[in-house]
Tab-separated table of C-alpha atoms and ligand atoms in Angstrom:
chain	number	residue	atom	x	y	z
A	1	MET	CA	3.596	-22.596	9.356
A	2	LYS	CA	3.870	-18.860	9.845
A	3	ASN	CA	2.758	-16.924	12.945
A	4	ILE	CA	2.079	-13.436	11.685
A	5	LEU	CA	1.658	-10.077	13.405
A	6	ILE	CA	0.126	-7.287	11.337
A	7	VAL	CA	0.991	-3.848	12.665
A	8	GLY	CA	-1.639	-1.408	11.389
A	9	SER	CA	-4.225	-4.038	10.508
A	10	THR	CA	-7.252	-1.728	10.353
A	11	GLY	CA	-6.048	0.514	7.524
A	12	GLN	CA	-6.694	0.337	3.786
A	13	ILE	CA	-4.237	-2.504	3.165
A	14	GLY	CA	-4.270	-4.122	6.609
A	15	SER	CA	-8.013	-4.678	6.709
A	16	GLU	CA	-7.876	-6.797	3.543
A	17	LEU	CA	-4.447	-8.341	4.078
A	18	SER	CA	-5.573	-9.705	7.434
A	19	ILE	CA	-8.505	-11.533	5.829
A	20	LYS	CA	-6.307	-12.951	3.070
A	21	LEU	CA	-3.491	-14.006	5.406
A	22	ARG	CA	-5.968	-15.703	7.742
A	23	SER	CA	-7.467	-17.603	4.813
A	24	ILE	CA	-3.999	-18.904	3.908
A	25	TYR	CA	-2.281	-19.444	7.270
A	26	GLY	CA	-5.284	-20.010	9.548
A	27	GLU	CA	-7.185	-17.444	11.572
A	28	ASN	CA	-5.371	-18.171	14.842
A	29	ASN	CA	-1.963	-17.695	13.210
A	30	VAL	CA	-2.545	-14.083	12.176
A	31	VAL	CA	-2.644	-11.518	14.989
A	32	CYS	CA	-4.141	-8.169	14.024
A	33	GLY	CA	-2.460	-5.214	15.721
A	34	TYR	CA	-4.741	-2.191	15.995
A	35	TYR	CA	-4.237	1.323	17.208
A	36	LYS	CA	-7.374	3.382	16.902
A	37	PRO	CA	-10.888	3.238	15.428
A	38	PRO	CA	-12.602	2.795	13.070
A	39	TYR	CA	-12.341	-0.972	13.233
A	40	PRO	CA	-13.564	-3.080	10.301
A	41	GLU	CA	-16.870	-4.881	10.893
A	42	GLY	CA	-16.418	-8.069	12.921
A	43	PHE	CA	-12.767	-7.158	13.583
A	44	PHE	CA	-12.611	-8.361	17.187
A	45	GLU	CA	-14.516	-11.587	16.476
A	46	SER	CA	-12.505	-12.693	13.453
A	47	GLY	CA	-9.302	-13.891	15.179
A	48	PRO	CA	-6.616	-12.764	17.634
A	49	THR	CA	-6.164	-8.985	17.981
A	50	ILE	CA	-3.834	-6.865	20.072
A	51	GLU	CA	-3.607	-3.132	20.738
A	52	ILE	CA	-0.234	-1.796	19.561
A	53	ASP	CA	1.170	1.697	19.297
A	54	ALA	CA	3.918	0.981	16.765
A	55	THR	CA	5.971	3.941	17.976
A	56	ASP	CA	6.437	2.014	21.251
A	57	LYS	CA	8.945	-0.790	20.714
A	58	GLN	CA	8.029	-2.595	23.916
A	59	GLN	CA	4.450	-3.056	22.754
A	60	ILE	CA	5.657	-4.720	19.537
A	61	ALA	CA	8.097	-6.920	21.460
A	62	ASP	CA	5.392	-7.987	23.926
A	63	ALA	CA	3.018	-8.911	21.096
A	64	VAL	CA	5.727	-10.914	19.308
A	65	LYS	CA	6.598	-12.829	22.467
A	66	LYS	CA	3.015	-13.401	23.549
A	67	HIS	CA	1.954	-14.849	20.195
A	68	ASN	CA	5.225	-16.525	19.224
A	69	ILE	CA	5.398	-14.413	16.058
A	70	ASP	CA	7.869	-15.195	13.255
A	71	THR	CA	6.730	-12.693	10.599
A	72	ILE	CA	5.769	-9.034	11.014
A	73	TYR	CA	3.781	-7.142	8.386
A	74	ASN	CA	4.466	-3.527	9.298
A	75	LEU	CA	1.779	-1.394	7.650
A	76	ALA	CA	1.816	1.613	9.979
A	77	ALA	CA	2.112	4.806	7.915
A	78	ILE	CA	0.712	8.272	7.388
A	79	LEU	CA	-0.019	8.762	3.681
A	80	SER	CA	1.675	11.414	1.560
A	81	ALA	CA	-0.686	14.409	1.663
A	82	THR	CA	-1.511	13.996	5.366
A	83	ALA	CA	2.173	13.643	6.246
A	84	GLU	CA	2.929	16.936	4.479
A	85	LYS	CA	0.547	18.629	6.898
A	86	ASN	CA	2.250	17.021	9.908
A	87	PRO	CA	5.801	15.977	8.936
A	88	LYS	CA	6.809	15.056	12.483
A	89	LEU	CA	3.901	12.609	12.742
A	90	GLY	CA	4.735	11.256	9.269
A	91	TRP	CA	8.292	10.611	10.422
A	92	ASP	CA	7.331	9.087	13.785
A	93	VAL	CA	4.783	6.683	12.394
A	94	GLY	CA	6.549	5.958	9.099
A	95	LEU	CA	10.077	5.493	10.321
A	96	ASN	CA	10.266	5.082	14.082
A	97	SER	CA	7.678	2.291	13.883
A	98	LEU	CA	9.763	0.521	11.277
A	99	MET	CA	12.923	0.872	13.327
A	100	ASN	CA	11.029	-0.650	16.278
A	101	CYS	CA	9.837	-3.573	14.144
A	102	LEU	CA	13.350	-4.146	12.812
A	103	ASP	CA	14.877	-4.095	16.300
A	104	VAL	CA	12.279	-6.521	17.621
A	105	ALA	CA	12.772	-8.725	14.555
A	106	LYS	CA	16.512	-8.783	15.159
A	107	GLU	CA	16.101	-9.659	18.827
A	108	LEU	CA	13.312	-12.206	18.417
A	109	ASP	CA	14.170	-13.621	14.986
A	110	CYS	CA	11.276	-12.479	12.772
A	111	ALA	CA	10.968	-11.703	9.076
A	112	VAL	CA	9.646	-8.213	8.262
A	113	PHE	CA	7.549	-6.938	5.353
A	114	THR	CA	7.183	-3.153	5.014
A	115	PRO	CA	5.592	-1.414	2.046
A	116	SER	CA	7.616	1.179	0.228
A	117	SER	CA	5.933	3.305	-2.431
A	118	ILE	CA	6.139	5.177	-5.709
A	119	GLY	CA	6.560	8.058	-3.235
A	120	ALA	CA	10.155	6.884	-2.678
A	121	PHE	CA	10.999	8.602	-5.979
A	122	GLY	CA	11.244	12.311	-6.693
A	123	PRO	CA	11.421	14.883	-9.473
A	124	SER	CA	14.973	13.945	-10.524
A	125	THR	CA	14.018	10.255	-10.994
A	126	PRO	CA	13.498	9.089	-14.616
A	127	LYS	CA	9.725	9.452	-15.057
A	128	ASP	CA	8.793	6.704	-17.494
A	129	LYS	CA	9.422	3.030	-16.830
A	130	THR	CA	11.403	4.116	-13.759
A	131	PRO	CA	14.195	1.549	-13.284
A	132	GLN	CA	14.520	-0.621	-10.175
A	133	ASP	CA	17.808	1.003	-9.176
A	134	THR	CA	17.808	4.725	-9.873
A	135	ILE	CA	17.880	8.216	-8.356
A	136	GLN	CA	15.740	8.467	-5.185
A	137	ARG	CA	15.513	12.071	-4.001
A	138	PRO	CA	11.857	12.406	-2.885
A	139	THR	CA	10.546	15.833	-1.896
A	140	THR	CA	7.855	14.678	0.572
A	141	VAL	CA	8.352	13.541	4.154
A	142	TYR	CA	6.394	10.390	3.252
A	143	GLY	CA	8.885	9.653	0.461
A	144	ILE	CA	11.845	10.394	2.727
A	145	THR	CA	10.571	7.881	5.298
A	146	LYS	CA	10.128	5.331	2.498
A	147	VAL	CA	13.703	5.737	1.210
A	148	MET	CA	15.066	5.604	4.744
A	149	GLY	CA	12.898	2.549	5.362
A	150	GLU	CA	14.280	0.793	2.303
A	151	LEU	CA	17.862	1.538	3.338
A	152	LEU	CA	17.324	0.572	6.972
A	153	SER	CA	15.624	-2.672	5.997
A	154	ASP	CA	18.514	-3.591	3.700
A	155	TYR	CA	20.935	-2.608	6.468
A	156	TYR	CA	19.264	-4.916	8.982
A	157	TYR	CA	19.459	-7.709	6.419
A	158	THR	CA	23.097	-7.269	5.442
A	159	ARG	CA	24.351	-6.386	8.915
A	160	TRP	CA	22.219	-8.629	11.128
A	161	GLY	CA	20.669	-11.157	8.764
A	162	VAL	CA	17.081	-10.002	9.473
A	163	ASP	CA	14.867	-11.360	6.674
A	164	THR	CA	13.478	-8.029	5.408
A	165	ARG	CA	11.568	-7.761	2.130
A	166	SER	CA	9.392	-5.105	0.557
A	167	VAL	CA	7.684	-3.742	-2.539
A	168	ARG	CA	7.110	-0.217	-3.797
A	169	PHE	CA	3.337	-0.029	-3.917
A	170	PRO	CA	1.633	2.176	-6.474
A	171	GLY	CA	-1.667	3.883	-5.590
A	172	ILE	CA	-3.894	1.070	-4.342
A	173	ILE	CA	-7.520	0.903	-5.355
A	174	SER	CA	-9.792	-0.960	-2.976
A	175	ASN	CA	-13.396	-1.247	-1.884
A	176	LEU	CA	-13.363	-2.303	1.779
A	177	THR	CA	-11.545	0.420	3.722
A	178	LEU	CA	-10.919	3.897	2.321
A	179	PRO	CA	-7.345	5.183	2.166
A	180	GLY	CA	-6.653	8.267	4.276
A	181	GLY	CA	-4.912	11.297	2.870
A	182	GLY	CA	-2.936	9.838	-0.031
A	183	THR	CA	-2.236	11.557	-3.340
A	184	THR	CA	-3.628	8.595	-5.258
A	185	ASP	CA	-6.876	8.425	-3.233
A	186	TYR	CA	-8.841	10.088	-6.058
A	187	ALA	CA	-8.690	6.821	-7.979
A	188	VAL	CA	-10.657	5.139	-5.170
A	189	GLU	CA	-13.122	7.961	-4.469
A	190	ILE	CA	-14.130	8.239	-8.128
A	191	TYR	CA	-15.680	4.744	-8.030
A	192	TYR	CA	-17.693	5.486	-4.882
A	193	LYS	CA	-19.064	8.651	-6.527
A	194	ALA	CA	-19.889	6.863	-9.775
A	195	VAL	CA	-21.801	4.105	-8.005
A	196	ALA	CA	-23.571	6.632	-5.756
A	197	GLY	CA	-24.705	8.491	-8.875
A	198	GLU	CA	-22.871	11.634	-7.827
A	199	LYS	CA	-20.568	13.999	-9.657
A	200	PHE	CA	-16.840	13.545	-8.952
A	201	THR	CA	-14.519	16.494	-8.400
A	202	CYS	CA	-10.981	15.438	-9.255
A	203	PRO	CA	-8.096	16.959	-7.243
A	204	ILE	CA	-5.460	15.867	-9.775
A	205	LYS	CA	-4.982	17.459	-13.232
A	206	ALA	CA	-5.771	15.675	-16.486
A	207	GLY	CA	-2.564	14.311	-17.985
A	208	THR	CA	-1.021	13.414	-14.587
A	209	PHE	CA	-0.024	9.759	-14.842
A	210	MET	CA	0.670	7.598	-11.796
A	211	ASP	CA	1.038	3.847	-11.322
A	212	MET	CA	-1.993	2.192	-9.720
A	213	MET	CA	-2.939	-1.328	-8.646
A	214	TYR	CA	-6.085	-3.188	-7.618
A	215	MET	CA	-6.037	-4.512	-4.053
A	216	PRO	CA	-6.065	-8.260	-4.941
A	217	ASP	CA	-2.785	-7.773	-6.842
A	218	ALA	CA	-1.310	-5.732	-3.984
A	219	LEU	CA	-2.181	-8.495	-1.483
A	220	ASN	CA	-0.740	-11.102	-3.779
A	221	ALA	CA	2.514	-9.093	-4.002
A	222	ALA	CA	2.795	-8.712	-0.215
A	223	ILE	CA	2.278	-12.432	0.314
A	224	SER	CA	4.330	-13.788	-2.609
A	225	ILE	CA	7.406	-11.772	-1.798
A	226	MET	CA	7.416	-13.172	1.752
A	227	GLU	CA	7.026	-16.676	0.327
A	228	ALA	CA	9.730	-16.185	-2.339
A	229	ASN	CA	12.817	-18.373	-2.384
A	230	PRO	CA	15.485	-16.171	-0.736
A	231	ASP	CA	18.203	-17.665	-2.941
A	232	LYS	CA	16.579	-16.042	-5.973
A	233	LEU	CA	16.375	-12.545	-4.462
A	234	ILE	CA	19.030	-10.178	-5.767
A	235	HIS	CA	17.125	-7.184	-4.411
A	236	ARG	CA	15.144	-6.994	-1.177
A	237	ASN	CA	14.143	-3.481	-0.184
A	238	SER	CA	12.351	-2.568	-2.251
A	239	PHE	CA	10.994	-4.046	-5.478
A	240	ASN	CA	9.248	-1.945	-8.122
A	241	ILE	CA	5.895	-3.530	-8.883
A	242	ALA	CA	3.425	-2.274	-11.473
A	243	ALA	CA	0.020	-3.157	-12.869
A	244	MET	CA	-1.366	-0.101	-14.705
A	245	SER	CA	-0.613	3.575	-15.206
A	246	PHE	CA	-3.352	6.094	-15.942
A	247	ASP	CA	-4.359	9.728	-15.659
A	248	PRO	CA	-7.761	11.008	-14.438
A	249	GLU	CA	-9.189	11.087	-17.975
A	250	MET	CA	-8.444	7.408	-18.512
A	251	ILE	CA	-10.136	6.200	-15.319
A	252	TYR	CA	-13.049	8.543	-16.058
A	253	SER	CA	-13.475	6.995	-19.533
A	254	ALA	CA	-13.258	3.476	-18.116
A	255	ILE	CA	-16.048	4.257	-15.626
A	256	LYS	CA	-18.177	6.034	-18.247
A	257	LYS	CA	-18.409	2.752	-20.166
A	258	HIS	CA	-20.488	1.527	-17.200
A	259	TYR	CA	-22.151	4.871	-16.316
A	260	PRO	CA	-22.415	6.971	-19.511
A	261	GLY	CA	-23.996	9.856	-17.588
A	262	PHE	CA	-21.225	10.041	-14.975
A	263	VAL	CA	-19.725	13.535	-14.641
A	264	MET	CA	-16.196	14.428	-13.545
A	265	GLU	CA	-14.929	17.962	-13.125
A	266	TYR	CA	-11.639	19.324	-11.822
A	267	ASP	CA	-10.740	21.334	-8.734
A	268	VAL	CA	-7.017	20.761	-8.467
A	269	ASP	CA	-5.561	20.436	-4.961
A	270	PRO	CA	-2.174	22.215	-5.181
A	271	LEU	CA	-0.534	20.037	-2.511
A	272	LYS	CA	-1.638	16.735	-4.054
A	273	GLN	CA	-0.778	17.976	-7.562
A	274	HIS	CA	2.680	19.024	-6.428
A	275	ILE	CA	3.246	15.583	-4.929
A	276	ALA	CA	1.860	13.766	-7.978
A	277	ASP	CA	4.100	15.814	-10.295
A	278	SER	CA	7.150	14.677	-8.333
A	279	TRP	CA	6.335	10.972	-8.740
A	280	PRO	CA	7.006	8.666	-11.710
A	281	ASN	CA	4.481	8.106	-14.502
A	282	SER	CA	5.172	4.362	-14.504
A	283	LEU	CA	7.607	1.879	-12.944
A	284	ASP	CA	9.641	-0.883	-14.589
A	285	ASP	CA	8.934	-4.050	-12.577
A	286	THR	CA	11.236	-6.421	-14.474
A	287	CYS	CA	13.278	-7.356	-11.381
A	288	ALA	CA	10.164	-8.395	-9.416
A	289	ARG	CA	9.013	-10.456	-12.402
A	290	GLN	CA	12.391	-12.168	-12.693
A	291	GLU	CA	13.310	-12.637	-9.045
A	292	TRP	CA	9.997	-13.795	-7.535
A	293	ASN	CA	7.690	-14.225	-10.495
A	294	TRP	CA	5.521	-11.146	-9.876
A	295	ARG	CA	2.537	-10.987	-12.291
A	296	PRO	CA	-0.436	-8.641	-11.854
A	297	GLU	CA	-3.880	-9.860	-12.834
A	298	TYR	CA	-5.900	-6.645	-13.111
A	299	ASP	CA	-5.712	-3.897	-15.716
A	300	LEU	CA	-7.874	-0.751	-15.703
A	301	GLU	CA	-10.861	-2.333	-17.491
A	302	LYS	CA	-10.919	-5.489	-15.396
A	303	MET	CA	-10.481	-3.560	-12.145
A	304	THR	CA	-13.214	-1.092	-13.080
A	305	ALA	CA	-15.712	-3.867	-13.776
A	306	ASP	CA	-14.908	-5.527	-10.454
A	307	MET	CA	-14.933	-2.313	-8.374
A	308	ILE	CA	-18.334	-1.376	-9.754
A	309	ARG	CA	-19.719	-4.877	-9.218
A	310	VAL	CA	-18.582	-4.955	-5.569
A	311	LEU	CA	-19.705	-1.411	-4.728
A	312	LYS	CA	-23.054	-1.935	-6.449
A	313	ASP	CA	-23.597	-5.122	-4.444
A	314	ARG	CA	-22.902	-3.171	-1.278
A	315	PHE	CA	-24.647	0.116	-1.957
A	316	GLY	CA	-27.182	-0.902	-4.613
A	317	SER	CA	-27.713	0.652	-8.026
A	318	VAL	CA	-28.580	4.320	-8.060
A	319	LYS	CA	-29.676	6.836	-10.625
A	320	VAL	CA	-26.814	8.789	-12.159
A	321	THR	CA	-27.042	12.570	-11.838
A	322	LYS	CA	-26.525	14.419	-15.113
B	1	LIG	N1	-0.987	5.867	-2.094
B	1	LIG	C1	0.103	6.562	-1.479
B	1	LIG	C2	-0.190	8.003	-1.354
B	1	LIG	O1	-0.809	8.543	-2.237
B	1	LIG	C3	1.358	6.392	-2.267
B	1	LIG	O2	1.987	5.223	-1.922
B	1	LIG	O3	0.231	8.608	-0.414
């Protein structure tokens, strides 16, 4: 039985991963570390919680000791576009927090999961079907922290035997907690606008392809890799995973099948476009498929139907503006 600590449990991924992990391992065996509001509804009633500033190693160590933790999910990060506006903060949260988790894991014998990202690649990386092992020269501070995080995590494994594992997440599309300041966020916001019956203004140019994934597949990846048989893992930090690759026109068309009157226009954000242009169009996830049986369930059509169903249930059906 695992005893899990989630660092950053109130964010886009953490808020859903905590629910899923508690449903699998039991609500008292998953401790949700939080830093600042907003907190998801019912957060403090749903199981053990603990305030943690991940840049303070002692706070992580105290939480691990207090709750007898054996697995840390380290989700603390500042997303790509926000980190470009405050690189020092991006570095502190993205990398110093990881180093703290790794040190605590080494001292107190924990496994560590940390997400890497498509942001760990850069303009000199092969763009299509990006291989597992390839050039990683990112041009964002977010990407730099991700590459450093991958290397550090592998270092702690090979040097100290810390059980570190991770995946390179694509843009994640979800309907519980909004992402904050990522380059791929447009692919979440577009659904909220469609269901609200409002026009969507897209910050990313038509023809810009990025890998994306629906949250249930992302959660499944984060859990399955930590459950994988270590003897089968040739790689560890970090695995390419992929589910779908699209550009703004493709997601717009998929949504228009449900809302024919939905309108999207463009007002390109130069910072986000610059970041998107430096990232791959699509990743090759063969190694994840072979080494731990990774299989996504959702493609663009299936995700679109589900996103709209969930958001409509929550916000109700509204008239579409022409
Ligand atoms: N979704 C992230 C971002 O856009 C990439 O991993 O910053």
